[in-house]
PDB file of C-alpha atoms in Angstrom:
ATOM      1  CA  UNK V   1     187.331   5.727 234.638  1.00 57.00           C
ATOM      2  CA  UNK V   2     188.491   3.127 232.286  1.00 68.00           C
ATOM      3  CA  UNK V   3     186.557   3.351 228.827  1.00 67.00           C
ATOM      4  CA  UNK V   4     186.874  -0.626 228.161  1.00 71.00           C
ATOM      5  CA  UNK V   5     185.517  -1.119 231.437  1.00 73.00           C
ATOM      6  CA  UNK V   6     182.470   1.258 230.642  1.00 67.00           C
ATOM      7  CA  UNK V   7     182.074  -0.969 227.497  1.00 67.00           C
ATOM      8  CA  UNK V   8     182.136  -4.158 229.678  1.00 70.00           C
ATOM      9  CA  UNK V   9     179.813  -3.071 231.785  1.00 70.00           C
ATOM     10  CA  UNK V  10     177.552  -1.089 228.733  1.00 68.00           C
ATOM     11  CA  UNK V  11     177.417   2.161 230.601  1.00 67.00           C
ATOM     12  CA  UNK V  12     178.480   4.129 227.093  1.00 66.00           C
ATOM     13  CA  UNK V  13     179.770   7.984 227.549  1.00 67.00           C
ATOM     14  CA  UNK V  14     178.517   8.970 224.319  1.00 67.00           C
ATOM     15  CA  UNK V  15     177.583   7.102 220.709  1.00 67.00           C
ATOM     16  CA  UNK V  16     175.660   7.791 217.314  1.00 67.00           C
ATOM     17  CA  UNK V  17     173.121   5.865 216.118  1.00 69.00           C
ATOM     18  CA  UNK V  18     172.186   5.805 212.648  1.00 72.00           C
ATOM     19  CA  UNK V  19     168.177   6.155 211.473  1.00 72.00           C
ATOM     20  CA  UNK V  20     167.306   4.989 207.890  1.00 76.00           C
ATOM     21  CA  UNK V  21     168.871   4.273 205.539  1.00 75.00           C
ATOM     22  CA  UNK V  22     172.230   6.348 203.671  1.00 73.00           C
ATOM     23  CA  UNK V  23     172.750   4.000 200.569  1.00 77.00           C
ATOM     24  CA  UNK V  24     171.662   5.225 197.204  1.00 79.00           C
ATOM     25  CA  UNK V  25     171.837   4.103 193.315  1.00 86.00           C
ATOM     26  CA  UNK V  26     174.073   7.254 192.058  1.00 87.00           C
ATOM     27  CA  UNK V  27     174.433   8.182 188.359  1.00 87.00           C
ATOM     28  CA  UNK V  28     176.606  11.122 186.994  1.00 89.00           C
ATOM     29  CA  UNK V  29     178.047  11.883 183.273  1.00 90.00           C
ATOM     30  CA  UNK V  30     181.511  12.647 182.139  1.00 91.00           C
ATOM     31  CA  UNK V  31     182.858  14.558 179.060  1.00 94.00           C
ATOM     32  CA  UNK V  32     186.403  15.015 178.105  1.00 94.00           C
ATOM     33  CA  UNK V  33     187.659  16.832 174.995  1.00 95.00           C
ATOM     34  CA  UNK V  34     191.413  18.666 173.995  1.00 95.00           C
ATOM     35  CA  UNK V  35     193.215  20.190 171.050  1.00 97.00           C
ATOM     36  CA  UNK V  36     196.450  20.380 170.789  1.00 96.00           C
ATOM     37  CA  UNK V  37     199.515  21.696 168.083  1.00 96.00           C
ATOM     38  CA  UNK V  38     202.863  21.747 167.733  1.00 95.00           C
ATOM     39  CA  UNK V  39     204.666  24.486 165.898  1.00 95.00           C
ATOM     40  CA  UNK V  40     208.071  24.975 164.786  1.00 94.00           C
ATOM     41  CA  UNK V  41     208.298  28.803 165.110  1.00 94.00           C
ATOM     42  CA  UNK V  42     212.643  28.979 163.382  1.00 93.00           C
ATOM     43  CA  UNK V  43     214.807  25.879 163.682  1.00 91.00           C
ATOM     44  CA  UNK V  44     216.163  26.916 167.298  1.00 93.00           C
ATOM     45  CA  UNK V  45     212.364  27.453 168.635  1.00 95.00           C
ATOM     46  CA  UNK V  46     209.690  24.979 168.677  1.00 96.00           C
ATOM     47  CA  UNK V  47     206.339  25.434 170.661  1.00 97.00           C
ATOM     48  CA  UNK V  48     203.291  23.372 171.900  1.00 97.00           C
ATOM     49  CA  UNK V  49     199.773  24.744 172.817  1.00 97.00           C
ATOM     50  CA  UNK V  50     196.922  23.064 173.848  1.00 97.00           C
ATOM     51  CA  UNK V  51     193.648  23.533 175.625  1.00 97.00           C
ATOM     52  CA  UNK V  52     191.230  21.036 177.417  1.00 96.00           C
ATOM     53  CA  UNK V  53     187.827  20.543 178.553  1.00 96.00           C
ATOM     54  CA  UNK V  54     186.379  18.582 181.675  1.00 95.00           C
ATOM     55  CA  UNK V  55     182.954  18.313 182.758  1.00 93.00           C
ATOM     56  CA  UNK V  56     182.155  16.269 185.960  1.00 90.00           C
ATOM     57  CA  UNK V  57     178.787  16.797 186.661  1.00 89.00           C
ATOM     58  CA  UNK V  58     177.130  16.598 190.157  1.00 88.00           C
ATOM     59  CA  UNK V  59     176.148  12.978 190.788  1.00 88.00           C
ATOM     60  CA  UNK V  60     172.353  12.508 190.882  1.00 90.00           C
ATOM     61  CA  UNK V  61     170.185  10.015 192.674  1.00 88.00           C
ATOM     62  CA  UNK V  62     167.918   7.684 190.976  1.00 89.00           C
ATOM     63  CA  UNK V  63     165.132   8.155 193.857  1.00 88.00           C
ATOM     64  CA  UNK V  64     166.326  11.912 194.518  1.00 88.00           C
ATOM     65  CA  UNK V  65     167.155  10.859 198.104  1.00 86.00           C
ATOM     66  CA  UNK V  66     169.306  13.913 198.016  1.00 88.00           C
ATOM     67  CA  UNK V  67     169.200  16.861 200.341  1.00 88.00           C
ATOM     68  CA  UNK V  68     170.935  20.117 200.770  1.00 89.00           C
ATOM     69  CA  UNK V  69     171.127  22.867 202.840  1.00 88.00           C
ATOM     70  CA  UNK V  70     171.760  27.109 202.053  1.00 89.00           C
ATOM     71  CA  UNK V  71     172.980  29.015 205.025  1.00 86.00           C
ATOM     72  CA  UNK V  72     172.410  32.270 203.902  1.00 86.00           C
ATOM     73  CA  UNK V  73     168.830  31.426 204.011  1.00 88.00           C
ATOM     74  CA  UNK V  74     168.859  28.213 206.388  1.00 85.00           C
ATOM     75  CA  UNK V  75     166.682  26.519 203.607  1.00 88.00           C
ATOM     76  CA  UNK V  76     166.743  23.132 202.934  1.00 88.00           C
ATOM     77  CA  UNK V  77     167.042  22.252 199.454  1.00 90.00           C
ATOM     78  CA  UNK V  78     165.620  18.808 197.987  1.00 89.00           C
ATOM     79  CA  UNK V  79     166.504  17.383 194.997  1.00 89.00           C
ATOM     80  CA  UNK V  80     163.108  16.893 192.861  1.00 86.00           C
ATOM     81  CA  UNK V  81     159.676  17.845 193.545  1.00 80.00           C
ATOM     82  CA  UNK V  82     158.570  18.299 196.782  1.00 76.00           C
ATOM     83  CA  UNK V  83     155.410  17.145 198.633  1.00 71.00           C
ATOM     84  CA  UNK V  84     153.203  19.125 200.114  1.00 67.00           C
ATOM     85  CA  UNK V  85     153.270  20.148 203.513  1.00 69.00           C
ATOM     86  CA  UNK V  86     157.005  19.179 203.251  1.00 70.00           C
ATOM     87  CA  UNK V  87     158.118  22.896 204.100  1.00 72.00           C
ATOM     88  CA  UNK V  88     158.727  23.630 207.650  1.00 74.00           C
ATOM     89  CA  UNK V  89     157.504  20.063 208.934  1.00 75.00           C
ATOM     90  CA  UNK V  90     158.661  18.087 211.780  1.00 74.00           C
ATOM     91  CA  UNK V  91     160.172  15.874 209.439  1.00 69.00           C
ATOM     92  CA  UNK V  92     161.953  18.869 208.968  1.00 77.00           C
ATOM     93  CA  UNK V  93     162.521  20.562 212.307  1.00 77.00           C
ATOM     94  CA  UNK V  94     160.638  23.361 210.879  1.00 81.00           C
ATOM     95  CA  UNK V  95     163.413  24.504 208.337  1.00 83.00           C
ATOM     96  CA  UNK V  96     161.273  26.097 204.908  1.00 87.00           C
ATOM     97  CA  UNK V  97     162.283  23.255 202.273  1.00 89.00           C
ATOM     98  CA  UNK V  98     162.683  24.210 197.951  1.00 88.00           C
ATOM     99  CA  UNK V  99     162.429  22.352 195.082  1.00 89.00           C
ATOM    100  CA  UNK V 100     166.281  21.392 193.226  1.00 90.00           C
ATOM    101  CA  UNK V 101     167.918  19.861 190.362  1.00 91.00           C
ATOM    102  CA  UNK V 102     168.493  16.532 190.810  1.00 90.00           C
ATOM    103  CA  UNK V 103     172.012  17.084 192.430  1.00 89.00           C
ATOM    104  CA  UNK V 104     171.179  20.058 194.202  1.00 90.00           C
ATOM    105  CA  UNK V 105     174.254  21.361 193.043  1.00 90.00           C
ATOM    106  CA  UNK V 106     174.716  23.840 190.071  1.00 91.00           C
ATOM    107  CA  UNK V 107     176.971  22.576 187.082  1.00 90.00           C
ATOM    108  CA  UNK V 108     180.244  23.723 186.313  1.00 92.00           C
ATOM    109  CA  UNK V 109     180.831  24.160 182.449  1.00 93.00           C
ATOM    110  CA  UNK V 110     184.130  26.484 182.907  1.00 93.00           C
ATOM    111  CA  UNK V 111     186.863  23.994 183.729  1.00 94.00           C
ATOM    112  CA  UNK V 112     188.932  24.702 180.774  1.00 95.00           C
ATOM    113  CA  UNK V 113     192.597  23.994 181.195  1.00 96.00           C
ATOM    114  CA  UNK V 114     195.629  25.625 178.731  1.00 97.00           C
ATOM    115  CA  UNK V 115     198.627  24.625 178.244  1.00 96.00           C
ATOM    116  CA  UNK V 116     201.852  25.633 176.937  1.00 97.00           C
ATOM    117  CA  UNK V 117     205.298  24.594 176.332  1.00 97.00           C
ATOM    118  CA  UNK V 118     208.225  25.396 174.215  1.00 97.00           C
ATOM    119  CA  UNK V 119     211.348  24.372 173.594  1.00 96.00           C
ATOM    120  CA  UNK V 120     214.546  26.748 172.631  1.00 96.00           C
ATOM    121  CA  UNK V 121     217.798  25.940 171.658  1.00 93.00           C
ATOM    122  CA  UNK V 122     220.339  28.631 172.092  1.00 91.00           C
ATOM    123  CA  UNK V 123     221.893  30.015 168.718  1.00 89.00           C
ATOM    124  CA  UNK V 124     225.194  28.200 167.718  1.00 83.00           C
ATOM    125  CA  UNK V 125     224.874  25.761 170.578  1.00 82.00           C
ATOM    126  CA  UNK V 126     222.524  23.306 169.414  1.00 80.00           C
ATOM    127  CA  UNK V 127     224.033  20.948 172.734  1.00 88.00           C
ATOM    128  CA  UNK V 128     221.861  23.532 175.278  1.00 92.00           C
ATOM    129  CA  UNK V 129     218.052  23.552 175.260  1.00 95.00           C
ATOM    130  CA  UNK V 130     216.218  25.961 177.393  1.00 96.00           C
ATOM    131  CA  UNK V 131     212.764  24.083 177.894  1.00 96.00           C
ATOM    132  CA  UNK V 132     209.545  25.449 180.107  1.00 97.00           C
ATOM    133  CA  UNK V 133     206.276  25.388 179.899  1.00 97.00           C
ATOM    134  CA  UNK V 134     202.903  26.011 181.747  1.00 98.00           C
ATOM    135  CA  UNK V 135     199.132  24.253 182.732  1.00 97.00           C
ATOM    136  CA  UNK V 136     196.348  24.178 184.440  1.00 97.00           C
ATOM    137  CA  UNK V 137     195.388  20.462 185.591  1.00 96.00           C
ATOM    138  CA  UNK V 138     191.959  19.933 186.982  1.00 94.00           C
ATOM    139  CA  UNK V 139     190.878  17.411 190.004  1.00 91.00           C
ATOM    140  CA  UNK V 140     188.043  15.320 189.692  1.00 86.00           C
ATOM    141  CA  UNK V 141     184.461  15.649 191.960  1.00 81.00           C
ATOM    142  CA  UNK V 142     185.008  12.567 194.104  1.00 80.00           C
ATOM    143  CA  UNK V 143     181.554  10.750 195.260  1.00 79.00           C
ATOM    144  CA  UNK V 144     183.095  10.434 198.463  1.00 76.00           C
ATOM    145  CA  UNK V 145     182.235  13.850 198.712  1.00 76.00           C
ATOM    146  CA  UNK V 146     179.166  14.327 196.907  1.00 73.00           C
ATOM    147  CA  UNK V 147     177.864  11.648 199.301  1.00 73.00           C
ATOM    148  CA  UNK V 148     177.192  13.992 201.980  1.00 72.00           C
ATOM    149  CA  UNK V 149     173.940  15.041 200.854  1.00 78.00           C
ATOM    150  CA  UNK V 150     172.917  11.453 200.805  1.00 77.00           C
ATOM    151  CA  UNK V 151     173.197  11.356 204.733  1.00 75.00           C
ATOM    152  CA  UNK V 152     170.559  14.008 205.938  1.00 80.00           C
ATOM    153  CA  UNK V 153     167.185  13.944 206.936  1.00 77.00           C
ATOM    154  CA  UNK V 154     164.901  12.732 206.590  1.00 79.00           C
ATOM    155  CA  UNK V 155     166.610   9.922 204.401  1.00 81.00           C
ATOM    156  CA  UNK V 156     168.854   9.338 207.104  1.00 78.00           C
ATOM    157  CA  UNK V 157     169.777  10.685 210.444  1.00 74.00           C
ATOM    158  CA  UNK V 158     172.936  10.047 212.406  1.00 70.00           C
ATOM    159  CA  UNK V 159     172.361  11.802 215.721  1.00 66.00           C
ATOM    160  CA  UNK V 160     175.575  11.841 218.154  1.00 63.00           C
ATOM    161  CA  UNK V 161     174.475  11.216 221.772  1.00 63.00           C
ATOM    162  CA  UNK V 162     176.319  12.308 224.859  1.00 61.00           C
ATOM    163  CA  UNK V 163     175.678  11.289 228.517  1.00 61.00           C
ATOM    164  CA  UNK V 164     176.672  11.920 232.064  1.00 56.00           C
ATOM    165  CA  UNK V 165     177.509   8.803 232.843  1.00 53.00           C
ATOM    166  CA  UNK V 166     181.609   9.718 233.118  1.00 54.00           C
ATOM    167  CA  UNK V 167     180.549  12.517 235.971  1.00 54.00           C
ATOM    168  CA  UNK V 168     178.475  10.315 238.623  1.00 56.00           C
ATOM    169  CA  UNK V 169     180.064   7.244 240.891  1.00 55.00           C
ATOM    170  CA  UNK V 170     177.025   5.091 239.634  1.00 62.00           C
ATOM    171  CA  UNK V 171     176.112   5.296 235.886  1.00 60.00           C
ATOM    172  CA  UNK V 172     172.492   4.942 235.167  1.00 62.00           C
ATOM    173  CA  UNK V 173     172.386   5.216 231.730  1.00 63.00           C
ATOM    174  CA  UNK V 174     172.843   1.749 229.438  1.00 64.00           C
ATOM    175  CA  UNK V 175     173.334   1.062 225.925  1.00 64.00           C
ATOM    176  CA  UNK V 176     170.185  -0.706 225.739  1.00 63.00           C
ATOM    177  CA  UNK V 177     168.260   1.777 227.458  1.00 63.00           C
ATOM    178  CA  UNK V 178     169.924   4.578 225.303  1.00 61.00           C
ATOM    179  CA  UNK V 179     169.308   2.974 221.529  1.00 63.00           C
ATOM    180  CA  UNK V 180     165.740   1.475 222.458  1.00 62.00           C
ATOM    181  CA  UNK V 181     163.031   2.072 220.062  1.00 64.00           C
ATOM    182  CA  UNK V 182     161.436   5.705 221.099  1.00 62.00           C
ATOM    183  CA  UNK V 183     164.569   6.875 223.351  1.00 62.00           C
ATOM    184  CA  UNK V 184     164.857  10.346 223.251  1.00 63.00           C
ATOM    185  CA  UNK V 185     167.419  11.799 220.841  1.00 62.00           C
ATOM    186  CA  UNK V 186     169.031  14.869 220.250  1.00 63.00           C
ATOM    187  CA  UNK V 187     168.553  16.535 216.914  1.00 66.00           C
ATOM    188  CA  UNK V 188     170.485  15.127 213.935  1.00 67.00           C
ATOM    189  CA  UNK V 189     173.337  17.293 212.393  1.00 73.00           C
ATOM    190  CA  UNK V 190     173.182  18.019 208.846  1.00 80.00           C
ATOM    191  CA  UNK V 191     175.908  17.970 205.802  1.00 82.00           C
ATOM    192  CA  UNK V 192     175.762  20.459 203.032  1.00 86.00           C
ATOM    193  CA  UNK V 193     178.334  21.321 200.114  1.00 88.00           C
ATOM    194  CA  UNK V 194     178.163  24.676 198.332  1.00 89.00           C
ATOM    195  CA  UNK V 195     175.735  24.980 195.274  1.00 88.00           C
ATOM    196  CA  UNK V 196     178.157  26.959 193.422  1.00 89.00           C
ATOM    197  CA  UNK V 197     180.375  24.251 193.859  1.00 87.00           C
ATOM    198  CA  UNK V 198     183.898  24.815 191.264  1.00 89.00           C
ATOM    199  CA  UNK V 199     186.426  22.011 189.756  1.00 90.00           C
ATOM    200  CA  UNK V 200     189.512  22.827 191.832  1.00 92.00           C
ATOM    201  CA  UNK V 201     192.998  22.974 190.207  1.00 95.00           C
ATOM    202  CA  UNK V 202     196.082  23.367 190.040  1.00 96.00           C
ATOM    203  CA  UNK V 203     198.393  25.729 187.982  1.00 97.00           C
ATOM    204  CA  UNK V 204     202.210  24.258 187.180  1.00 97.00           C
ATOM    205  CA  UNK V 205     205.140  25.842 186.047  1.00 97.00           C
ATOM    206  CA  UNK V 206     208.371  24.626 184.832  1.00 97.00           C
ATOM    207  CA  UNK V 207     211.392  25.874 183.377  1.00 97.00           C
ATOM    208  CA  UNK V 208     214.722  24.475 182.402  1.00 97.00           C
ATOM    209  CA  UNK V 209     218.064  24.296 180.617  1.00 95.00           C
ATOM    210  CA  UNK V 210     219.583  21.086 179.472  1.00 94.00           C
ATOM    211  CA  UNK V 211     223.425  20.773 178.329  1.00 92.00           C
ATOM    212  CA  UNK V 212     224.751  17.781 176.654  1.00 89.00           C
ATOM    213  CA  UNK V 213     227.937  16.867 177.615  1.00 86.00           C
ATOM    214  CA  UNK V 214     228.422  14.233 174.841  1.00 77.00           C
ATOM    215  CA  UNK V 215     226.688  10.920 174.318  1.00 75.00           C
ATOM    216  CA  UNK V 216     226.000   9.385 177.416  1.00 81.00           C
ATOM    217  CA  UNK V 217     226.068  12.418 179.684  1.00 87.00           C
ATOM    218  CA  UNK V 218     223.787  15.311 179.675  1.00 88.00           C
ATOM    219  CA  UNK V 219     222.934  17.760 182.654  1.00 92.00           C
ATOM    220  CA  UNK V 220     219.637  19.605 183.363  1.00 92.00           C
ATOM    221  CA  UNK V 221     219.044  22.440 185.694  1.00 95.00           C
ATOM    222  CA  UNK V 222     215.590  24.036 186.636  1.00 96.00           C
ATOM    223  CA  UNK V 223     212.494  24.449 189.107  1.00 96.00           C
ATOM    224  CA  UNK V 224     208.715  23.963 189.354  1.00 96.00           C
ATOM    225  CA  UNK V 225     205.803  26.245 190.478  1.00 97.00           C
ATOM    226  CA  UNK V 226     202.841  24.854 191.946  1.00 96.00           C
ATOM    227  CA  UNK V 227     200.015  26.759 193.076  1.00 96.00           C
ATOM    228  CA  UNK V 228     196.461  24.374 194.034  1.00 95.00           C
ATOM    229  CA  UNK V 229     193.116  26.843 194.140  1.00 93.00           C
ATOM    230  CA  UNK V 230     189.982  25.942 195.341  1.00 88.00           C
ATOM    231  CA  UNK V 231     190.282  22.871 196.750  1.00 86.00           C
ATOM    232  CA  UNK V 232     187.792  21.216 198.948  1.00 83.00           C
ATOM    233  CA  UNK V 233     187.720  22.447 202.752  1.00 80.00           C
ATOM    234  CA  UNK V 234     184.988  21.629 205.287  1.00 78.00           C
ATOM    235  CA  UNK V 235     183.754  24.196 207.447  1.00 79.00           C
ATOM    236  CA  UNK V 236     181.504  23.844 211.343  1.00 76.00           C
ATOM    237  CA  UNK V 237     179.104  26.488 211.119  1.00 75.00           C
ATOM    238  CA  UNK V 238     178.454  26.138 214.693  1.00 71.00           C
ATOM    239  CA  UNK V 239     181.289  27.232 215.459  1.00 67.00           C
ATOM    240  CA  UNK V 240     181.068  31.026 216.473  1.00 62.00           C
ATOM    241  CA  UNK V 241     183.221  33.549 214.078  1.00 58.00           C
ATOM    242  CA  UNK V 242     186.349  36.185 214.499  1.00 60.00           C
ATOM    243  CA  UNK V 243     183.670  38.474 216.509  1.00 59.00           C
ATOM    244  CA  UNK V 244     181.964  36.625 218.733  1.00 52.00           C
ATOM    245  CA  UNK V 245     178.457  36.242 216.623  1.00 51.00           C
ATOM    246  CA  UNK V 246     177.307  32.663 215.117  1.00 47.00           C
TER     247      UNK V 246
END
């Protein structure tokens, strides 16, 4: 069939709704700090070290309307205190609930980056420079992503909803009659991002060698390394693994 026609016509093939409410008043801290020297080792060598220290800590909610989840032990994990009775509730679909920080997401206090250049001019050639050096560059926690744990239940629940309507000549099914008040809908999915959750980074490496020419011409030669590690990656845990199992 023709999708704008179902639209016309409000006989929808599938939709997601959205229960309560997903906006939040988010606070978070930030700390910067670096050291850095320059030494002149002989008159041909010259080198730079440095070292820096990030902290981006987990955003928090000023209501704790925050909500995680742990596989391992298919726990939900609430920021704050919880109620009681909370723990496997129908508010919960029966999942045991614990208590959390306020992010419900550990800190990370080892994002240290080094780094090191130097510069070398070769021996009786002060018109060639060998140059190089080497860092580690940290990314930044974006809210974007942190904002997952804003959008579960029960805060909010965005349940995706799927009819038969494409597979019979005469569609019973409307979009009123599907989003009423009380309609019956299927459970709501449910975003998590690990606890343990590191600052990615990224490690680069350069090294060159300069030549000048004379005064308005000078020639440079070299390469870069860049390797990224532990950047962000999302994961379906629905779908089944290598071997079959779930």
């Amino acid at each position: 069939g023709s999708g704008i026609a179902d639209f016309v016509l409000g006989f929808p093939s599938g939709g997601q709704t959205i229960q309560g409410d997903d906006s939040g008043l988010y606070h978070r801290n930030n700390a910067r700090w670096w050291v850095n020297d320059e030494v002149r080792i002989n008159p041909n060598l010259t080198v730079n070290v440095g070292l820096r220290w990030e902290y981006d800590a987990p955003a928090c909610e000023k209501n704790n309307h925050l909500d995680n989840f742990d596989p391992a032990t298919s726990t939900i994990i609430m920021a704050g205190t919880l109620f009681t009775g909370e723990s496997n509730s129908p508010a919960f679909f029966g999942f045991p609930v614990r208590s959390s920080n306020c992010s419900t997401i550990n800190r990370d206090l080892h994002a240290y980056a080094p780094r090191f250049g130097f510069a070398y001019s070769l021996p009786g050639r002060r018109n060639t420079v060998i140059r190089g050096g080497y860092g580690i560059f940290n990314d930044v926690i974006q809210m974007n992503i942190l904002n997952d744990t804003r959008a579960n239940f029960p805060y909010a629940l965005f349940p995706n909803i799927t009819y038969t309507n494409p597979y019979v000549v005469n569609p019973t099914a409307t979009i009123q009659q599907s989003f009423a008040p009380g309609a019956v809908l299927p459970p709501p999915g449910f975003k998590a991002i690990d606890q343990n959750l590191r600052i990615p980074y990224s490690q680069h490496a350069s090294l060159a060698i300069e030549h000048q020419f004379g005064a308005p011409i000078m020639v440079s030669i070299g390469g870069t390394w860049l390797h990224n590690v532990g950047f962000f990656s999302q994961t379906n845990l629905n779908i089944p693994l290598a071997n079959g199992t779930l």
